[in-house]
């Protein structure tokens, strides 16, 4: 699938036409909580956060500092079904991943501290035993985890905070895609996924957290609290398998 610009003027016979070519609504009905949803496929996008080696893969940064990354495998498995289903149904797929500058020139000290609280030199930009730089653009650690594949037409956004919106072009991209509804997935559900979801909700997007395709290395109650707060304060949650089934019914 190739992403077609949705927010463009046309020029014909010497005249500029400011009207956008607005595709007709395509209802997507899906079981969700706290209530079933009908979304518009033409105004929706799948935003996948931080499915990167440094978080998800043995030998990556989290694993190297002693974090059990095995709970994240379920998100990889679910996304192997969800991402192709979204593409087939014509829903844009946006990969939002840490991709820091090598010189860390735009990285605030508070963010750097969170990833290396003891100042041991094991945080963002640090060199791993395999030579990779932690969460640094073009490094192995920042690359998409094995089992998930970017395809032509997918959109990549590098981020430098927990949220995918700060200091990135994500909002401009979503605006030009002409979307209103974001289905959010990835890791960690209670950290970067949730921060991105909150910012999206606060600037006016409809937000749906995809359970199963989101996971965390935090205690289980953190994921449960994220689901609760999403439904209570910001939007909705949907099971990944239910979303895949709904998308399959709408495949072009």
Short mmCIF file of C-alpha atoms in Angstrom, two decimals:
data_model
loop_
_atom_site.label_atom_id
_atom_site.label_comp_id
_atom_site.label_asym_id
_atom_site.label_seq_id
_atom_site.Cartn_x
_atom_site.Cartn_y
_atom_site.Cartn_z
CA UNK A 1 0.00 0.00 0.00
CA UNK A 2 1.28 3.45 -0.88
CA UNK A 3 0.14 6.35 1.27
CA UNK A 4 -1.82 8.79 -0.89
CA UNK A 5 -1.77 12.43 0.25
CA UNK A 6 -5.17 13.26 1.67
CA UNK A 7 -4.68 16.97 2.25
CA UNK A 8 -3.77 18.58 -1.06
CA UNK A 9 -5.11 21.26 -3.38
CA UNK A 10 -5.59 20.63 -7.08
CA UNK A 11 -4.71 22.86 -10.02
CA UNK A 12 -6.55 22.55 -13.28
CA UNK A 13 -7.32 24.92 -16.16
CA UNK A 14 -5.46 27.74 -14.45
CA UNK A 15 -7.52 27.56 -11.27
CA UNK A 16 -6.57 26.38 -7.79
CA UNK A 17 -9.24 24.27 -6.11
CA UNK A 18 -9.01 24.43 -2.31
CA UNK A 19 -11.53 21.64 -1.82
CA UNK A 20 -10.06 18.41 -0.53
CA UNK A 21 -10.94 15.11 -2.11
CA UNK A 22 -12.83 13.66 0.85
CA UNK A 23 -13.46 9.91 0.60
CA UNK A 24 -16.84 8.66 1.81
CA UNK A 25 -17.08 7.28 5.35
CA UNK A 26 -16.30 3.61 5.86
CA UNK A 27 -17.89 2.46 9.12
CA UNK A 28 -15.75 0.16 11.25
CA UNK A 29 -17.81 -1.52 13.95
CA UNK A 30 -15.82 -3.07 16.77
CA UNK A 31 -16.46 -4.38 20.25
CA UNK A 32 -14.83 -2.05 22.76
CA UNK A 33 -15.00 -0.86 26.34
CA UNK A 34 -16.75 0.91 27.94
CA UNK A 35 -19.06 0.75 24.89
CA UNK A 36 -19.05 -0.69 21.36
CA UNK A 37 -17.65 1.68 18.74
CA UNK A 38 -18.29 2.69 15.18
CA UNK A 39 -15.20 4.40 13.79
CA UNK A 40 -14.59 5.74 10.29
CA UNK A 41 -11.79 3.84 8.53
CA UNK A 42 -11.15 6.81 6.25
CA UNK A 43 -10.45 8.97 9.31
CA UNK A 44 -8.49 6.48 11.43
CA UNK A 45 -4.84 5.46 11.84
CA UNK A 46 -2.94 2.77 13.71
CA UNK A 47 -0.12 4.28 15.80
CA UNK A 48 2.45 1.71 16.98
CA UNK A 49 4.86 2.88 19.67
CA UNK A 50 8.40 1.70 20.52
CA UNK A 51 8.45 -1.85 19.14
CA UNK A 52 12.25 -1.69 19.17
CA UNK A 53 15.10 -4.04 19.96
CA UNK A 54 16.25 -2.03 22.98
CA UNK A 55 12.87 -2.65 24.61
CA UNK A 56 11.69 -5.98 23.25
CA UNK A 57 14.70 -8.13 22.36
CA UNK A 58 17.08 -10.19 24.52
CA UNK A 59 20.42 -8.42 24.30
CA UNK A 60 18.75 -5.03 24.03
CA UNK A 61 19.02 -2.19 26.52
CA UNK A 62 16.21 -3.23 28.89
CA UNK A 63 17.42 -6.81 28.98
CA UNK A 64 20.96 -5.54 29.57
CA UNK A 65 19.97 -3.63 32.69
CA UNK A 66 18.18 -6.65 34.13
CA UNK A 67 14.57 -6.10 33.03
CA UNK A 68 12.52 -9.15 32.03
CA UNK A 69 11.37 -8.34 28.50
CA UNK A 70 9.39 -11.55 27.99
CA UNK A 71 6.00 -9.88 28.75
CA UNK A 72 6.44 -7.80 25.58
CA UNK A 73 6.43 -10.83 23.28
CA UNK A 74 2.63 -10.92 23.29
CA UNK A 75 2.51 -7.46 21.72
CA UNK A 76 4.84 -8.59 18.93
CA UNK A 77 2.62 -11.59 18.23
CA UNK A 78 -0.57 -9.52 18.23
CA UNK A 79 0.92 -6.84 15.98
CA UNK A 80 1.97 -9.49 13.48
CA UNK A 81 -1.76 -9.91 12.86
CA UNK A 82 -2.98 -6.37 13.50
CA UNK A 83 -0.57 -4.39 11.32
CA UNK A 84 -1.24 -6.38 8.10
CA UNK A 85 -4.98 -6.24 8.83
CA UNK A 86 -4.82 -2.45 9.14
CA UNK A 87 -2.88 -2.10 5.90
CA UNK A 88 -5.27 -4.40 4.04
CA UNK A 89 -8.23 -2.34 5.21
CA UNK A 90 -6.60 0.89 4.09
CA UNK A 91 -5.78 2.21 7.56
CA UNK A 92 -2.46 4.11 7.69
CA UNK A 93 0.21 2.55 9.93
CA UNK A 94 2.43 5.01 11.81
CA UNK A 95 5.51 3.67 13.61
CA UNK A 96 6.55 6.02 16.43
CA UNK A 97 9.94 5.02 17.87
CA UNK A 98 12.79 6.44 19.90
CA UNK A 99 15.42 7.65 17.43
CA UNK A 100 17.66 10.02 19.35
CA UNK A 101 20.43 12.11 17.88
CA UNK A 102 23.89 10.67 18.42
CA UNK A 103 24.96 13.91 20.13
CA UNK A 104 21.77 14.01 22.29
CA UNK A 105 21.70 17.77 21.70
CA UNK A 106 17.91 18.02 22.00
CA UNK A 107 17.56 15.62 24.94
CA UNK A 108 16.44 17.35 28.17
CA UNK A 109 18.33 16.38 31.34
CA UNK A 110 15.15 15.06 32.97
CA UNK A 111 14.62 12.57 30.16
CA UNK A 112 18.27 11.52 30.21
CA UNK A 113 18.07 11.02 33.99
CA UNK A 114 15.05 8.72 33.81
CA UNK A 115 16.94 6.34 31.53
CA UNK A 116 20.13 6.44 33.63
CA UNK A 117 19.05 7.46 37.17
CA UNK A 118 22.32 6.44 38.82
CA UNK A 119 24.50 8.16 36.24
CA UNK A 120 26.25 4.91 35.35
CA UNK A 121 26.49 5.60 31.64
CA UNK A 122 23.91 2.98 30.68
CA UNK A 123 21.19 5.29 29.35
CA UNK A 124 20.22 6.89 26.05
CA UNK A 125 23.18 7.09 23.69
CA UNK A 126 25.38 4.77 25.74
CA UNK A 127 27.27 2.06 23.89
CA UNK A 128 26.06 -1.49 24.41
CA UNK A 129 28.38 -4.54 24.40
CA UNK A 130 27.25 -5.28 20.84
CA UNK A 131 28.31 -1.79 19.75
CA UNK A 132 24.77 -0.41 19.43
CA UNK A 133 23.96 3.00 20.91
CA UNK A 134 20.91 2.91 23.19
CA UNK A 135 17.78 4.19 21.42
CA UNK A 136 19.87 6.15 18.92
CA UNK A 137 18.72 6.69 15.37
CA UNK A 138 20.03 4.08 12.90
CA UNK A 139 21.32 1.84 15.70
CA UNK A 140 20.38 -1.81 16.15
CA UNK A 141 18.69 -0.99 19.44
CA UNK A 142 16.38 1.56 17.82
CA UNK A 143 15.48 -0.76 14.95
CA UNK A 144 12.13 -2.48 14.71
CA UNK A 145 12.04 -5.83 16.51
CA UNK A 146 12.31 -9.01 14.44
CA UNK A 147 8.91 -10.27 13.41
CA UNK A 148 7.51 -6.83 12.56
CA UNK A 149 8.09 -5.27 9.16
CA UNK A 150 7.72 -1.76 7.83
CA UNK A 151 6.32 -1.69 4.33
CA UNK A 152 6.17 1.03 1.68
CA UNK A 153 3.36 3.36 2.62
CA UNK A 154 3.96 3.03 6.36
CA UNK A 155 5.08 6.21 8.10
CA UNK A 156 8.02 6.50 10.52
CA UNK A 157 8.28 9.13 13.25
CA UNK A 158 11.32 9.48 15.51
CA UNK A 159 10.55 10.63 19.04
CA UNK A 160 12.65 11.98 21.90
CA UNK A 161 10.25 11.90 24.85
CA UNK A 162 7.80 9.44 26.36
CA UNK A 163 5.11 11.07 24.21
CA UNK A 164 5.30 10.83 20.46
CA UNK A 165 3.99 14.37 20.04
CA UNK A 166 6.66 16.57 21.63
CA UNK A 167 9.40 17.85 19.29
CA UNK A 168 8.23 15.57 16.45
CA UNK A 169 6.18 15.93 13.24
CA UNK A 170 3.55 13.42 14.41
CA UNK A 171 0.71 15.92 14.75
CA UNK A 172 1.42 17.47 11.34
CA UNK A 173 1.46 14.01 9.76
CA UNK A 174 -1.83 12.99 11.36
CA UNK A 175 -3.41 16.30 10.36
CA UNK A 176 -2.36 15.77 6.75
CA UNK A 177 -3.70 12.23 6.87
CA UNK A 178 -7.03 13.83 7.84
CA UNK A 179 -7.61 11.40 10.69
CA UNK A 180 -9.66 11.84 13.85
CA UNK A 181 -9.37 8.43 15.50
CA UNK A 182 -6.12 6.83 16.68
CA UNK A 183 -5.79 3.17 17.56
CA UNK A 184 -2.69 3.01 19.76
CA UNK A 185 -0.53 -0.05 20.41
CA UNK A 186 3.02 -0.94 21.42
CA UNK A 187 5.22 -0.76 24.51
CA UNK A 188 5.34 0.11 27.26
CA UNK A 189 1.59 0.48 27.58
CA UNK A 190 1.78 2.43 30.84
CA UNK A 191 4.63 4.68 29.73
CA UNK A 192 5.26 5.78 26.14
CA UNK A 193 2.01 4.40 24.71
CA UNK A 194 0.00 6.03 27.48
CA UNK A 195 1.86 9.36 27.27
CA UNK A 196 1.21 9.48 23.53
CA UNK A 197 -2.44 8.57 24.06
CA UNK A 198 -2.95 11.29 26.67
CA UNK A 199 -1.42 13.97 24.47
CA UNK A 200 -3.51 12.80 21.53
CA UNK A 201 -6.69 13.01 23.59
CA UNK A 202 -5.77 16.45 24.93
CA UNK A 203 -5.39 17.91 21.43
CA UNK A 204 -8.68 16.46 20.27
CA UNK A 205 -8.13 13.01 18.78
CA UNK A 206 -10.40 10.08 19.56
CA UNK A 207 -8.14 7.51 21.24
CA UNK A 208 -8.50 3.74 21.44
CA UNK A 209 -5.91 1.63 23.28
CA UNK A 210 -5.46 -1.77 21.66
CA UNK A 211 -5.14 -4.32 24.47
CA UNK A 212 -3.09 -7.39 23.61
CA UNK A 213 -1.11 -5.41 21.05
CA UNK A 214 0.08 -3.27 23.97
CA UNK A 215 2.18 -4.63 26.83
CA UNK A 216 4.56 -3.54 29.56
CA UNK A 217 7.48 -4.76 31.64
CA UNK A 218 5.94 -3.01 34.65
CA UNK A 219 3.87 -4.98 37.16
CA UNK A 220 0.56 -6.20 35.72
CA UNK A 221 -1.44 -3.73 37.78
CA UNK A 222 0.21 -0.87 35.84
CA UNK A 223 -1.26 -2.15 32.57
CA UNK A 224 -4.63 -2.67 34.25
CA UNK A 225 -4.56 0.88 35.61
CA UNK A 226 -3.70 2.21 32.16
CA UNK A 227 -6.72 0.45 30.68
CA UNK A 228 -8.93 1.76 33.48
CA UNK A 229 -7.72 5.34 33.16
CA UNK A 230 -7.98 5.26 29.38
CA UNK A 231 -11.63 4.22 29.58
CA UNK A 232 -12.39 6.52 32.51
CA UNK A 233 -10.67 9.70 31.37
CA UNK A 234 -9.63 9.65 27.73
CA UNK A 235 -11.33 7.18 25.42
CA UNK A 236 -11.74 3.48 24.83
CA UNK A 237 -9.97 0.14 24.74
CA UNK A 238 -10.39 -2.74 22.32
CA UNK A 239 -9.01 -6.26 22.24
CA UNK A 240 -6.52 -6.72 19.43
CA UNK A 241 -8.28 -9.87 18.14
CA UNK A 242 -11.60 -8.00 17.98
CA UNK A 243 -10.02 -5.17 16.00
CA UNK A 244 -8.39 -7.62 13.58
CA UNK A 245 -11.76 -9.29 13.01
CA UNK A 246 -13.48 -5.95 12.43
CA UNK A 247 -10.79 -4.85 9.98
CA UNK A 248 -11.02 -8.14 8.08
CA UNK A 249 -14.68 -7.42 7.35
CA UNK A 250 -13.72 -4.09 5.81
CA UNK A 251 -10.70 -5.22 3.78
CA UNK A 252 -10.59 -3.62 0.38
#
